[in-house]
Short mmCIF file of C-alpha atoms and ligand atoms in Angstrom, two decimals:
data_model
loop_
_atom_site.label_atom_id
_atom_site.label_comp_id
_atom_site.label_asym_id
_atom_site.label_seq_id
_atom_site.Cartn_x
_atom_site.Cartn_y
_atom_site.Cartn_z
CA MET K 1 8.76 -32.26 14.44
CA PRO K 2 11.30 -30.25 16.35
CA ALA K 3 10.93 -26.17 16.71
CA THR K 4 12.81 -24.91 13.57
CA THR K 5 15.80 -23.03 13.77
CA MET K 6 16.59 -20.10 12.14
CA GLU K 7 19.75 -22.24 10.01
CA GLN K 8 17.30 -23.88 8.51
CA LEU K 9 15.09 -20.80 7.21
CA VAL K 10 18.39 -18.91 6.73
CA SER K 11 19.45 -22.08 4.53
CA LEU K 12 16.19 -22.84 2.35
CA CYS K 13 15.49 -18.71 1.71
CA LYS K 14 18.81 -18.87 -0.01
CA ARG K 15 19.07 -21.80 -1.66
CA ARG K 16 15.55 -21.67 -3.01
CA GLY K 17 16.06 -17.48 -4.02
CA PHE K 18 13.45 -16.01 -1.37
CA VAL K 19 16.30 -13.84 0.92
CA PHE K 20 19.64 -12.87 0.16
CA GLN K 21 21.94 -10.65 1.94
CA SER K 22 21.84 -7.37 0.65
CA ALA K 23 25.24 -6.51 -1.56
CA ASP K 24 26.02 -9.80 -0.86
CA ILE K 25 28.95 -10.07 -3.89
CA TYR K 26 30.84 -6.70 -1.62
CA GLY K 27 30.27 -8.40 1.91
CA GLY K 28 26.85 -7.39 2.29
CA LEU K 29 25.12 -4.43 4.41
CA GLN K 30 24.61 -5.41 7.55
CA GLY K 31 20.76 -4.80 8.56
CA VAL K 32 19.47 -4.83 5.33
CA TYR K 33 18.27 -7.76 3.31
CA ASP K 34 16.90 -8.23 -0.42
CA TYR K 35 13.93 -10.09 -1.21
CA GLY K 36 14.77 -12.70 -4.10
CA PRO K 37 12.56 -14.26 -6.92
CA LEU K 38 10.02 -16.37 -4.43
CA GLY K 39 10.56 -13.66 -1.36
CA VAL K 40 8.54 -11.13 -2.80
CA GLU K 41 6.04 -13.38 -3.68
CA LEU K 42 5.29 -14.13 -0.46
CA LYS K 43 5.71 -11.07 0.66
CA ASN K 44 3.28 -9.45 -1.52
CA ASN K 45 0.86 -12.03 -1.03
CA ILE K 46 1.52 -11.03 3.00
CA LYS K 47 0.31 -7.45 2.18
CA ALA K 48 -1.82 -8.16 -0.10
CA ALA K 49 -3.88 -10.55 2.72
CA TRP K 50 -3.38 -7.62 4.99
CA TRP K 51 -4.84 -5.01 2.58
CA ARG K 52 -7.38 -7.21 1.94
CA ALA K 53 -8.29 -7.64 5.95
CA MET K 54 -8.03 -4.26 6.75
CA VAL K 55 -9.03 -2.21 3.53
CA TYR K 56 -11.46 -4.43 1.46
CA GLU K 57 -13.49 -6.37 4.22
CA ARG K 58 -14.12 -3.38 6.11
CA ASP K 59 -16.16 -0.02 5.61
CA ASP K 60 -14.47 2.49 7.37
CA VAL K 61 -10.84 2.16 6.72
CA GLU K 62 -9.20 4.54 3.29
CA GLY K 63 -5.66 3.75 1.90
CA LEU K 64 -2.62 6.03 1.40
CA ASP K 65 0.78 5.33 0.36
CA ALA K 66 3.17 8.47 0.99
CA SER K 67 6.71 9.59 0.86
CA LEU K 68 9.74 7.86 2.69
CA LEU K 69 11.39 11.52 2.57
CA THR K 70 9.97 13.20 5.41
CA LEU K 71 10.01 17.16 6.14
CA ARG K 72 12.32 17.58 9.15
CA LYS K 73 9.05 19.71 10.53
CA VAL K 74 7.16 16.67 10.74
CA LEU K 75 9.57 14.47 12.40
CA HIS K 76 10.38 17.14 15.45
CA TYR K 77 6.79 18.39 15.76
CA SER K 78 5.86 14.71 16.06
CA GLY K 79 8.54 14.13 18.97
CA HIS K 80 10.88 12.00 17.06
CA GLU K 81 13.76 14.21 16.92
CA ASP K 82 13.72 14.56 20.82
CA THR K 83 13.07 10.93 21.71
CA PHE K 84 13.33 8.37 18.85
CA SER K 85 16.55 6.76 20.41
CA ASP K 86 17.80 4.04 22.04
CA PRO K 87 19.83 3.78 24.74
CA MET K 88 23.53 2.73 23.44
CA GLN K 89 26.76 1.66 25.36
CA ASP K 90 29.90 0.64 24.32
CA CYS K 91 32.02 -1.75 25.79
CA LYS K 92 35.38 -0.76 26.52
CA ARG K 93 37.81 -4.10 25.97
CA CYS K 94 35.73 -5.23 22.60
CA LYS K 95 34.71 -2.18 21.51
CA ALA K 96 31.50 -3.64 20.99
CA ARG K 97 27.90 -1.37 20.68
CA PHE K 98 24.94 -2.30 22.22
CA ARG K 99 21.29 -1.12 23.19
CA ALA K 100 21.40 -0.37 26.97
CA ASP K 101 18.74 -2.75 27.33
CA HIS K 102 19.52 -5.64 26.00
CA VAL K 103 22.74 -5.82 28.96
CA LYS K 104 22.29 -8.79 31.53
CA ASP K 105 23.58 -8.31 34.56
CA GLY K 106 25.84 -5.54 33.46
CA LYS K 107 28.20 -7.22 31.10
CA CYS K 108 28.69 -7.05 27.29
CA PRO K 109 26.77 -8.85 25.67
CA GLU K 110 29.66 -10.23 22.72
CA CYS K 111 32.92 -10.94 25.43
CA GLY K 112 31.26 -10.66 29.09
CA SER K 113 33.94 -7.75 30.47
CA THR K 114 31.52 -5.00 33.07
CA GLU K 115 33.42 -2.31 31.45
CA LEU K 116 30.81 -0.63 30.06
CA THR K 117 30.48 3.10 29.08
CA GLU K 118 27.00 4.81 30.80
CA PRO K 119 24.30 4.42 28.57
CA ARG K 120 24.12 7.43 26.17
CA PRO K 121 21.00 8.33 23.51
CA PHE K 122 21.65 7.36 20.22
CA ASN K 123 18.76 9.07 17.60
CA LEU K 124 17.50 6.32 15.51
CA MET K 125 16.41 8.37 12.10
CA PHE K 126 18.50 8.59 9.27
CA LYS K 127 19.19 11.18 7.71
CA THR K 128 19.27 13.09 4.11
CA HIS K 129 19.33 15.95 2.38
CA VAL K 130 16.89 17.65 0.09
CA GLY K 131 18.21 19.46 -3.09
CA PRO K 132 21.86 20.60 -4.35
CA VAL K 133 22.60 22.38 -1.01
CA ASP K 134 24.00 20.63 2.08
CA ASP K 135 23.46 22.65 4.50
CA GLY K 136 21.32 22.57 7.93
CA SER K 137 18.31 23.93 6.05
CA SER K 138 17.74 21.03 3.70
CA LEU K 139 17.72 18.30 5.95
CA ALA K 140 15.35 15.42 5.39
CA TYR K 141 14.70 12.30 7.26
CA LEU K 142 14.13 9.21 5.65
CA ARG K 143 10.23 7.96 8.00
CA PRO K 144 10.79 5.88 10.70
CA GLU K 145 7.22 4.64 10.76
CA THR K 146 4.56 5.38 8.09
CA ALA K 147 2.20 6.58 10.45
CA GLN K 148 3.59 10.37 10.60
CA ALA K 149 2.75 10.70 6.91
CA ILE K 150 -1.08 9.57 8.16
CA PHE K 151 -1.76 11.75 10.31
CA THR K 152 -0.57 14.95 8.10
CA GLN K 153 -2.51 14.24 5.52
CA PHE K 154 -5.42 13.21 8.09
CA LYS K 155 -7.53 16.50 7.10
CA ASN K 156 -6.84 15.72 2.73
CA VAL K 157 -8.14 11.92 3.41
CA VAL K 158 -11.18 13.65 5.54
CA ASP K 159 -11.69 16.52 2.98
CA SER K 160 -11.58 14.37 0.03
CA THR K 161 -13.80 11.38 1.79
CA ALA K 162 -16.32 12.54 3.82
CA ARG K 163 -15.52 10.16 6.58
CA LYS K 164 -16.94 10.18 10.21
CA VAL K 165 -14.63 8.95 12.95
CA PRO K 166 -14.91 5.87 13.96
CA PHE K 167 -12.65 5.49 10.82
CA GLY K 168 -9.40 4.62 9.60
CA ILE K 169 -6.20 4.77 7.26
CA ALA K 170 -4.03 2.08 6.05
CA GLN K 171 -0.43 1.52 4.87
CA ILE K 172 1.96 -0.37 3.83
CA GLY K 173 5.52 0.73 3.25
CA LYS K 174 8.95 0.84 3.87
CA SER K 175 10.65 2.69 7.04
CA PHE K 176 14.43 2.97 8.29
CA ARG K 177 15.60 2.92 11.64
CA ASN K 178 19.54 2.63 12.43
CA GLU K 179 18.86 0.02 14.73
CA ILE K 180 22.34 0.05 16.85
CA THR K 181 22.73 -3.85 16.90
CA VAL K 182 21.26 -6.33 13.95
CA ARG K 183 21.18 -9.48 13.85
CA ASN K 184 18.54 -12.49 13.78
CA PHE K 185 18.21 -12.62 10.29
CA ILE K 186 15.30 -10.19 9.18
CA PHE K 187 14.07 -9.84 12.41
CA ARG K 188 15.61 -6.85 13.29
CA LEU K 189 16.76 -4.71 10.01
CA ARG K 190 17.85 -1.25 9.15
CA GLU K 191 15.24 -0.69 6.31
CA PHE K 192 11.81 -3.26 6.55
CA GLU K 193 8.28 -2.62 5.95
CA GLN K 194 5.34 -1.84 8.08
CA MET K 195 1.67 -2.41 7.86
CA GLU K 196 0.13 0.39 9.61
CA LEU K 197 -3.67 1.27 10.35
CA GLU K 198 -4.16 4.49 12.08
CA PHE K 199 -7.58 4.08 13.03
CA PHE K 200 -9.57 7.16 14.29
CA VAL K 201 -11.98 7.62 17.23
CA LYS K 202 -13.92 9.07 19.12
CA PRO K 203 -11.83 10.60 22.69
CA GLY K 204 -12.71 8.48 25.74
CA THR K 205 -13.91 5.60 23.13
CA ASP K 206 -9.87 4.43 22.54
CA LEU K 207 -9.36 1.80 25.00
CA GLU K 208 -12.52 -0.63 24.09
CA TRP K 209 -10.94 0.10 20.17
CA LEU K 210 -7.94 -0.80 21.49
CA ASP K 211 -8.93 -4.12 22.90
CA LYS K 212 -11.56 -4.95 19.71
CA TRP K 213 -7.40 -3.99 17.20
CA ARG K 214 -6.12 -6.18 19.18
CA ASP K 215 -8.62 -9.29 19.15
CA ALA K 216 -8.79 -8.41 15.25
CA ARG K 217 -4.78 -8.95 14.77
CA ILE K 218 -4.70 -11.59 16.70
CA LYS K 219 -7.53 -13.74 14.64
CA TRP K 220 -5.08 -12.21 10.86
CA TRP K 221 -2.21 -13.55 12.18
CA VAL K 222 -4.00 -17.18 12.87
CA ASP K 223 -5.35 -16.70 9.33
CA GLN K 224 -1.91 -16.64 8.43
CA GLY K 225 -1.51 -19.66 9.34
CA LEU K 226 0.00 -19.06 12.54
CA ASP K 227 -0.77 -21.27 15.62
CA PRO K 228 -2.41 -19.22 18.38
CA ASN K 229 -0.96 -20.97 21.05
CA LYS K 230 2.09 -19.43 19.59
CA ILE K 231 0.72 -15.72 19.91
CA HIS K 232 1.06 -14.38 23.12
CA VAL K 233 -0.27 -10.54 24.46
CA LYS K 234 1.99 -8.61 26.59
CA ASP K 235 0.95 -5.40 28.16
CA VAL K 236 3.48 -3.28 27.67
CA PRO K 237 4.62 -1.82 31.25
CA ALA K 238 3.89 1.85 31.46
CA ASP K 239 7.86 2.46 31.97
CA GLU K 240 8.01 0.56 28.44
CA LEU K 241 5.69 2.69 26.54
CA ALA K 242 6.96 4.84 23.57
CA HIS K 243 6.45 8.45 24.05
CA TYR K 244 3.20 9.06 22.49
CA SER K 245 1.16 6.09 24.08
CA LYS K 246 -1.12 5.68 27.00
CA LYS K 247 -1.41 2.03 26.45
CA THR K 248 0.42 -0.84 24.41
CA TYR K 249 -0.13 -4.09 23.80
CA ASP K 250 2.79 -6.24 22.00
CA LEU K 251 1.53 -9.05 20.14
CA GLU K 252 4.32 -11.63 20.40
CA TYR K 253 5.28 -14.35 18.85
CA GLU K 254 7.49 -17.70 19.53
CA PHE K 255 10.18 -16.95 16.62
CA PRO K 256 13.47 -19.14 16.37
CA ILE K 257 15.47 -16.27 18.30
CA GLY K 258 12.22 -16.52 20.86
CA THR K 259 9.23 -14.87 22.14
CA GLU K 260 9.42 -11.43 20.28
CA GLU K 261 7.13 -8.42 19.55
CA LEU K 262 5.40 -9.47 15.74
CA GLU K 263 2.86 -6.42 16.15
CA GLY K 264 2.42 -3.62 18.32
CA VAL K 265 -1.68 -2.58 18.83
CA ALA K 266 -0.73 1.22 20.50
CA ASP K 267 -3.26 3.77 22.00
CA ARG K 268 -1.28 6.93 20.23
CA GLN K 269 -4.52 9.24 21.95
CA ASP K 270 -4.55 12.77 20.38
CA TYR K 271 -0.67 12.74 20.57
CA ASP K 272 0.46 13.12 16.87
CA LEU K 273 -2.69 15.10 15.55
CA GLY K 274 -2.62 17.41 18.35
CA ASN K 275 1.22 17.98 18.14
CA HIS K 276 0.94 18.65 13.81
CA THR K 277 -2.10 21.11 14.71
CA ARG K 278 -1.66 24.80 15.07
CA TYR K 279 -5.26 26.85 16.34
CA GLN K 280 -5.26 25.04 20.12
CA ASP K 281 -7.65 27.93 21.30
CA GLU K 282 -10.01 25.95 19.51
CA LEU K 283 -9.47 22.55 20.36
CA ALA K 284 -11.14 20.54 23.03
CA LEU K 285 -7.69 18.46 23.61
CA THR K 286 -8.55 15.88 26.71
CA THR K 287 -5.60 15.08 27.23
CA LYS K 288 -2.46 16.64 26.20
CA VAL K 289 -1.40 19.96 25.33
CA HIS K 290 0.35 20.84 22.23
CA LYS K 291 1.70 23.97 21.43
CA ASN K 292 4.39 25.71 19.23
CA THR K 293 3.46 23.92 16.19
CA ASP K 294 4.26 25.03 12.74
CA SER K 295 1.23 23.91 11.08
CA THR K 296 -1.30 25.16 9.09
CA ALA K 297 -3.84 22.20 9.70
CA LYS K 298 -6.96 21.70 11.98
CA LEU K 299 -6.65 18.19 12.18
CA ALA K 300 -9.78 18.06 14.20
CA VAL K 301 -13.00 16.75 13.55
CA PHE K 302 -16.49 18.93 14.47
CA ASP K 303 -18.36 17.03 16.60
CA GLU K 304 -22.05 17.96 16.24
CA GLU K 305 -23.26 16.63 19.32
CA ALA K 306 -21.27 18.58 21.46
CA LYS K 307 -20.75 21.65 19.19
CA LYS K 308 -17.20 21.51 19.25
CA TRP K 309 -13.80 20.88 16.69
CA VAL K 310 -12.43 17.45 18.59
CA VAL K 311 -9.21 16.28 18.12
CA PRO K 312 -9.89 12.19 17.35
CA PHE K 313 -7.61 9.77 20.01
CA VAL K 314 -6.04 7.11 17.93
CA VAL K 315 -5.29 3.70 17.90
CA GLU K 316 -2.54 1.65 15.47
CA PRO K 317 -2.15 -1.69 14.64
CA SER K 318 1.21 -1.64 13.65
CA ALA K 319 3.26 -4.78 12.16
CA GLY K 320 6.16 -5.21 10.43
CA VAL K 321 6.15 -6.97 7.18
CA ASP K 322 9.99 -8.84 7.26
CA ARG K 323 8.71 -10.21 10.53
CA ALA K 324 5.11 -11.48 9.50
CA PHE K 325 7.62 -13.00 6.69
CA LEU K 326 9.81 -14.84 9.41
CA ALA K 327 6.57 -15.90 11.30
CA VAL K 328 4.85 -17.51 8.25
CA MET K 329 7.82 -19.31 7.63
CA THR K 330 9.14 -20.27 10.81
CA GLU K 331 5.34 -22.22 10.98
CA ALA K 332 5.63 -23.18 7.49
CA TYR K 333 9.09 -24.90 7.92
CA ASN K 334 8.04 -29.13 8.21
CA GLU K 335 10.59 -31.22 7.60
CA GLU K 336 8.76 -35.04 7.37
CA LYS K 337 10.18 -38.61 7.49
CA LEU K 338 8.88 -40.36 4.92
CA PRO K 339 8.06 -44.34 5.06
CA ASN K 340 11.30 -44.90 2.63
CA GLY K 341 13.55 -43.51 5.05
CA GLU K 342 14.39 -39.57 2.79
CA THR K 343 13.62 -36.53 5.14
CA ARG K 344 11.16 -34.31 2.94
CA THR K 345 11.02 -30.65 3.28
CA VAL K 346 7.88 -29.40 2.97
CA LEU K 347 6.40 -25.33 3.44
CA LYS K 348 2.57 -25.50 4.27
CA LEU K 349 2.13 -22.22 3.50
CA LYS K 350 -1.64 -21.14 3.31
CA LYS K 351 -2.66 -21.76 0.22
CA HIS K 352 -3.01 -17.82 -0.42
CA LEU K 353 0.27 -17.13 0.95
CA ALA K 354 1.95 -19.86 -1.40
CA PRO K 355 4.46 -17.87 -3.78
CA VAL K 356 3.86 -20.39 -6.53
CA LYS K 357 -0.12 -21.46 -6.73
CA VAL K 358 0.09 -24.34 -9.21
CA ALA K 359 3.67 -25.64 -10.98
CA VAL K 360 2.52 -26.78 -14.65
CA ILE K 361 5.40 -30.07 -15.50
CA PRO K 362 5.69 -31.54 -18.52
CA LEU K 363 6.92 -35.03 -18.02
CA LYS K 364 9.47 -35.28 -21.12
CA ARG K 365 10.52 -31.73 -22.10
CA ASN K 366 11.47 -32.55 -25.53
CA ASN K 367 8.45 -33.76 -26.41
CA GLU K 368 6.38 -30.87 -28.35
CA GLN K 369 3.37 -32.06 -27.82
CA ILE K 370 3.49 -32.31 -24.10
CA VAL K 371 4.84 -29.14 -23.76
CA SER K 372 2.73 -27.29 -25.77
CA LEU K 373 0.04 -29.29 -24.05
CA ALA K 374 1.33 -27.70 -20.43
CA HIS K 375 2.13 -24.48 -22.31
CA GLN K 376 -1.53 -24.09 -23.31
CA ILE K 377 -2.79 -25.52 -19.49
CA LYS K 378 -0.54 -22.97 -17.79
CA ALA K 379 -2.28 -19.90 -19.90
CA ASP K 380 -5.81 -21.29 -19.21
CA LEU K 381 -5.02 -21.22 -15.42
CA LEU K 382 -3.75 -18.46 -15.49
CA LYS K 383 -6.64 -16.60 -16.92
CA THR K 384 -8.75 -18.21 -13.33
CA GLY K 385 -7.13 -15.15 -11.52
CA ILE K 386 -5.38 -17.97 -8.96
CA GLY K 387 -2.16 -16.44 -8.78
CA ARG K 388 1.28 -17.42 -9.60
CA VAL K 389 1.18 -20.26 -12.44
CA MET K 390 4.71 -21.48 -13.02
CA LEU K 391 6.17 -23.39 -16.31
CA GLU K 392 8.60 -25.75 -14.55
CA ASP K 393 10.19 -27.49 -17.28
CA SER K 394 13.47 -29.30 -15.04
CA GLY K 395 12.92 -31.91 -17.34
CA ASN K 396 13.15 -34.20 -13.53
CA ILE K 397 9.83 -35.30 -12.27
CA GLY K 398 11.52 -36.04 -8.98
CA LYS K 399 13.23 -33.14 -8.74
CA ALA K 400 10.18 -30.85 -9.73
CA TYR K 401 8.45 -32.33 -6.58
CA ARG K 402 11.27 -31.89 -4.35
CA ARG K 403 11.34 -27.96 -5.13
CA HIS K 404 7.74 -27.25 -4.76
CA ASP K 405 7.30 -28.64 -1.39
CA GLU K 406 10.23 -26.99 -0.09
CA ILE K 407 8.91 -23.33 -1.57
CA GLY K 408 5.51 -24.44 -0.87
CA THR K 409 4.24 -24.99 -3.97
CA PRO K 410 -0.15 -26.18 -2.97
CA LEU K 411 -0.77 -28.19 -6.64
CA CYS K 412 1.74 -29.93 -8.90
CA ILE K 413 0.41 -30.57 -12.75
CA THR K 414 2.11 -33.02 -14.48
CA VAL K 415 1.37 -33.90 -18.28
CA ASP K 416 2.47 -37.03 -19.38
CA PHE K 417 1.73 -39.39 -22.32
CA GLU K 418 -1.50 -40.31 -20.95
CA SER K 419 -2.08 -36.98 -21.20
CA ILE K 420 -1.74 -36.14 -25.14
CA GLU K 421 -2.71 -39.67 -25.97
CA GLN K 422 -6.27 -40.67 -24.36
CA SER K 423 -8.94 -37.83 -25.65
CA PRO K 424 -10.63 -35.77 -23.27
CA ALA K 425 -6.90 -35.03 -22.03
CA THR K 426 -6.20 -35.67 -18.70
CA VAL K 427 -3.20 -34.78 -16.11
CA THR K 428 -1.78 -35.75 -12.82
CA LEU K 429 -2.50 -33.45 -9.72
CA ARG K 430 -0.45 -34.03 -6.87
CA ASN K 431 -1.29 -32.63 -3.89
CA ARG K 432 1.39 -30.49 -1.88
CA ASP K 433 0.34 -31.63 2.09
CA THR K 434 -1.03 -35.08 1.32
CA MET K 435 1.17 -35.86 -1.24
CA ALA K 436 -1.85 -37.86 -3.05
CA GLN K 437 -1.68 -37.85 -6.77
CA GLU K 438 -5.43 -38.28 -8.96
CA ARG K 439 -6.33 -38.08 -12.63
CA ILE K 440 -8.34 -34.97 -13.75
CA ALA K 441 -9.60 -34.10 -16.77
CA VAL K 442 -7.46 -30.83 -18.26
CA ALA K 443 -11.25 -29.27 -19.11
CA ASP K 444 -12.27 -29.71 -14.91
CA LEU K 445 -9.03 -27.95 -14.08
CA PRO K 446 -10.05 -24.26 -14.15
CA LYS K 447 -12.98 -25.33 -12.05
CA TYR K 448 -10.97 -27.58 -9.44
CA LEU K 449 -8.54 -24.74 -9.27
CA LYS K 450 -10.76 -22.24 -8.40
CA GLU K 451 -12.23 -23.70 -5.53
CA PHE K 452 -9.49 -24.91 -4.27
CA PHE K 453 -8.21 -21.53 -4.33
CA LEU K 454 -10.33 -18.66 -4.28
P1 ATP B 501 11.54 -3.45 18.98
O1 ATP B 501 10.70 -3.33 19.99
O2 ATP B 501 11.53 -4.81 17.82
O3 ATP B 501 12.25 -2.50 18.63
P2 ATP B 501 9.57 -1.68 18.20
O4 ATP B 501 8.44 -1.61 19.37
O5 ATP B 501 10.79 -0.21 18.05
O6 ATP B 501 9.86 -2.97 17.71
P3 ATP B 501 7.38 -0.31 16.80
O7 ATP B 501 7.80 0.85 16.51
O8 ATP B 501 5.75 -0.32 17.41
O9 ATP B 501 8.25 -1.61 16.63
O10 ATP B 501 7.08 -1.12 14.86
C1 ATP B 501 5.96 -1.79 14.96
C2 ATP B 501 6.34 -2.74 14.12
O11 ATP B 501 7.06 -2.85 12.88
C3 ATP B 501 7.10 -4.20 15.36
O12 ATP B 501 5.68 -4.66 15.69
C4 ATP B 501 7.67 -4.77 14.29
O13 ATP B 501 7.43 -5.97 13.61
C5 ATP B 501 8.20 -3.66 13.00
N1 ATP B 501 9.51 -3.51 13.26
C6 ATP B 501 10.13 -2.22 13.74
N2 ATP B 501 11.31 -2.38 14.22
C7 ATP B 501 11.81 -3.09 13.26
C8 ATP B 501 13.17 -3.57 12.84
N3 ATP B 501 13.99 -2.56 12.79
N4 ATP B 501 13.09 -4.59 11.99
C9 ATP B 501 12.03 -5.05 11.31
N5 ATP B 501 10.91 -4.91 11.78
C10 ATP B 501 10.97 -3.96 12.87
#
């Protein structure tokens, strides 16, 4: 099958209720999207898969869910107020605005003119005010990354869990960046979600952990259905590194718009904990000089061997949920030619990511016995804990199969006349990928589905 295009994905996402433009009826808010009935399910499943791999399956990670509104001082000392900006240029002819690093050969990406302004820094953080008085002292930011709260809560987490390095704190949540140009659907957004782990390690072991996390994260993406051949590791050149990083691997994926970043795995050293900490003199800071912070906390751990306080180094795998969504959809989208000449669109999502696990379809929606058995089956299957089971009573079996192929439902169960006439009751089970149908006793369904999904 030819490579999936962005048009195919955008069209499917709108048609089937995965993703909608925000404030669509008013013409849309640029760079902001809403996730529809199926989008919210897929997004939740991606986040659950990440949380499971990063927190539940490990013994060295705790979770956190911190606030989005962020005290100005936090982002001042983290370096974001001064350095979290992109160079911006304007086209003097067509008035378009764009990131200077998106300009090729000195030409405007919109109209090709070479009459451009000099690049100037544009801070990407959204400002707001906390409280009733809108003066400078009440300034706060919407967080530009989830990471900072992990650093500022480091001491509370350590004190409340008695964790020792190496250990990590994981968080999933919204981040906000006033990106200069937003296009390419949900690839670059002004409001987006991140899945971030800050993994605290002994200084000197950070590069080793960086490689371990790079490999673990590639494996996770493959487990979500991504073709390993379409994932590329970029060793970020020194002049492109973020202000806090000593070394970063970008995990890139072959999106329909080209090969672009999916996740960054960065060595943030002791940059953040060091900057948020006050007791400089007592600390053995390995690489940096941290001064002038207003924080009262000592964000360090006591090294029993060296008998001194040490600020841990941090390795950070940071992935975008929306980019994960786009990558998973890109990979799963298929158009297949059927023997009868028709084309079937099928979303071959991994089972654990499918928004709907099973559709229960009554063949006749005005037959009380059939409908009632379908309801009963749905209620019983829900108890198995496999996820969303949906009653699909559109009344047209062909359409129902087409719809569930398009939204990636792995199994459809059809309740027909045989189901109510025969004892023991049986139903038809249809597999999304093979389209094979088999008859199965209703009583055997829970066991079968548990084995299939869990
Ligand atoms: P880019 O180079 O694409 O601007 P970045 O290097 O600034 O990304 P990070 O700060 O490393 O991104 O953020 C970690 C992850 O968060 C990215 O790999 C990406 O998946 C996601 N992300 C960052 N910015 C956006 C955005 N504007 N829209 C959607 N996802 C984003």
